[in-house]
Every structure is written in C-alpha cells, then in structure tokens.
Amino acid sequence: MRVVAYEGAGGREVISVQDRPIPTPGHGEVLIKVAAAGINRADLLQRAGNYPVPEGASDLPGLEVSGTIEEAGAGVGTWDFGTPVCALLAGGGYAEYVAVPAGQVAPVPDGVSLTDAAGLPEVAATCWSNLFMQAGVQSGDWVLVHGGTGGIGSFALQLLAAAGARPIATAGSAEKVARSLELGAEAAINHREEDFVARVQEITGGHGADVILDVMGAKYLEPNVKALARGGRLVVIGLQGGATGNVPLNAVMGKNAVVTGTMLRPRPVQEKAEIMRQVSEHVWPLVASGAIRATTDSTFPLGEAVQAQDRFEEPDRTGKVLLVAGEGH
C-alpha cells in the first residue's frame, strides 16, 4: 500500500510517499480500506518533532480516517465487510489501509459523504469529550471558544448551539467574526482589535464564561482565568501560544474555578472507545439532522500531502483539509 511517512523531523522536505505492507488487524481490531484521512495540527507537530508517537502506535501521521471495513480481527463481531465507517486513530491515517481498535470505529453519519466523514472523528471526539465529558457543559452555559472558525472551533460552536449553550467565539478578522456568528456563536470578538476579557464580561452581563475551550495555552492562560465565571472551567487543549505560563492562583481560588488540560491521542483504547460511543450516540444525530455540518475546505490526493499540509497552514482556511486515498473515492 502507499503511505505518507516522515523521514526525520523538520519541514515539508521530510514528507515522503512510500510503499509499505498492508497491516494485519490484531485481536479486537478492524482493517479499514481508507477513503480519506483528515489533517490535524498534531500531524504538523509530529512532523516538526514536537509530538511523540504514543507507544505501540503507527509512526505514520493521521489521526482520523473514513473508509470501508476490509477485514475484522479475532474478537470483533460488530462490523461487516464493506461497511462505511470513520475512525479515531493514534496514528497511521495517511495510508491506503489502517488497522484500528474496533471501539474507535463509528458509522458514517447519515447524509455525510464517505470522503467528508474523514474530517469528523477527531474534531467530534475532541469537542464532545472536553466540553461535555470533561467540563460538563449544560444548557444555558456561557462558553468561550477561542478560534471560532478553526477546525475545532467551527465544530464546537455548532455543537454548543445545538445543545442549548450560549457560545462566544474569538476570531482574528471581521470576516471570521461574521463566520463565527453563522456557525452558531451568540457573540464573536475580534481578538486583534478588542480585549476579549472585557468583552466577555460585557456580553455576559458581568457573569463571565462558565466554560472556556482554549487552543492557545500559555499566552491566554492569565486572561482566560480572568474571563471565567465563578465555578468556571478552563479546558486547555492546545499550546499554539506556548507551553509555560503563569496561573493567578488567587483568582482561581477566589472563583472556585477549575483549570485543566487534556490530550486525546495518548489516551487508553478503552477511553477512546467510550468517547466514540458517546459521539455516535449524542453527536451523530445532530450531524444527520443538519444541526452540525461537516465542513471540508479542500481535498488532495494522498501523494500531494505536502500541498495538503501547506493548505492546512494557510490563514484563510475554513473547515477540514482531507487526503483522499486510492481510486473511486
């Protein structure tokens, strides 16, 4: 099979198209014939040498795919040959075939094409697990989402609006502010022109954000705590603004707040399986109904991974960038 691998750590020059044997599914695993793979920031961090591959995972990039069931390993009785599926991976998605634990596989939501489904597992699992399983978002909660038009942000805004929460987005331009409102934000803040802490207090009538979903890390750590409501929960899921920051503990304590962080990729198989079970139960019906739209920015053939990752990094990107594997997909 053809795969995309990294020959060392670095820039786009380390991306290589190679031939490798088709993997054999182990106990509890299924083999998926890949239709498409979603590109995520973790893929670029791995390319740069800043995101170690979890023990036992494929060295190939790619944390989500769509495709059809090709083969089931021992102990798997839930998936039939040819079933259209999508899956959350610990790695290995940039390939024509991938073996994955059966619990991390989900049906393709009704109304979504097999190709577009490749862009759903990682973002859906990230948003559901952090907003609802970790932070316990309830209907009526004010939820601040940084980067409202990014892959995570655009999905989170739709999910929150569908769940009856009151999402607020930050974005970096007037166009992205408008797009955030279209995606379901009750209000949107241009962080290049406005102080998001002051604006959150204004928008919420002095209440603050009950939950903040943050991809920036250190850069936003202190202002995020200031923006929290009493009893608020800050969930850090990205470090685009640095990994080391100062936490104003007096503000955390005074607000009875919670500051937490999560990573999806290194979680145990059992945890990922439970996340995907809940995603299938709670999120897929919203996708099928049209309340959440799978947004694809662009697709590239597997052999054009360099161009695909370049597109992923362009600031005007909206939605997912996908690598399409094989023919007929």
Phi, psi and omega in degrees: 000155175274141178222164170248123182236166174254126176264082184089192180249143179162213181267204184298340182292344181272355180284130185221136173268126185227170170253134177220160177294147174294130182292154175258126180293132178275189179299128180080007181248159171237153174261126180252130168279112192285130170270314180204157178232138178275143176264133180230162181301328179301328179296320180286325175295321177295319179301324181278355181086016185250011180216090184301144177288130178300150180303131178086352181272161175298145176282349180285145175288170176113107186253004178201143179216165163234160180167205180232149179293124180260324184198148176245136177281179179300142177085005179249120180233013188254351184234131180261154178305134176086356180294130176286128185218169166227161189210148173265130186239160168268356180155168174099004186286336180280069185199169179275343175217150176211140174263136186213144175305135187301329180292343180265009181256141180224155175294156173287128180301146178303137176087358180253134179291157180300321179294309182299332181297339179296336182269008185262318192301311184295313183289320180294317180294320179297311184292314182294313185294322183277318183283319188255316179284321183271308187268348176063043179303135177242159175304134180094348179292140169279124183233119178268125180243116178278136181076061189295341181253004176287180181300313178290312185299316183294325177287317182299317180299316180294317181296315181296316179298319180294332181272000178087009175280176182241086185283141171239135181245149163255149180206165190256008179201165178298323180295319180287330173299313179297319180295321178299320178295322177297328183280354176122359178295137175286331175209155179221145187238127173279103186290346178280341184240343186231153174278111187292332178296311179297319181292322177298317178298321179293313183297322185267008180065034179087359182285318185092179182271126177291325179220141173235128174256115192238130176253000187268326179079231191304317184303324184256004188300307182293312178297327177300314179299321178296328182279347183291148169280169173297130184078013183287160181234121175258122179245115180264123182236002180206160185232038182297336180255021177109160186254348184234121181217176180258130178257120176285090188298329178297324178289320177299312181293319182295331179265000185052043186268166177236128174245120184219165178215150181220156169230140183271317189303314185277003182294152177299155181304320182297321179292318179296322179298318179293321177299313181292328175297315180291324176299314179299321183284317190256328187264318183302322176299328177289325175292315181297327182280347183093358178295329173238128181254134173284115185253114178255124178283312186195159176233148180223147173298155181306323182287354180250041181298327178300310180295324180295316179290328174299315180296323180302326185273355181285137187293339181271005180294136172228121182094188188274147169255130187238144170260125181262126184258143174070194182244155175081010178254000000 
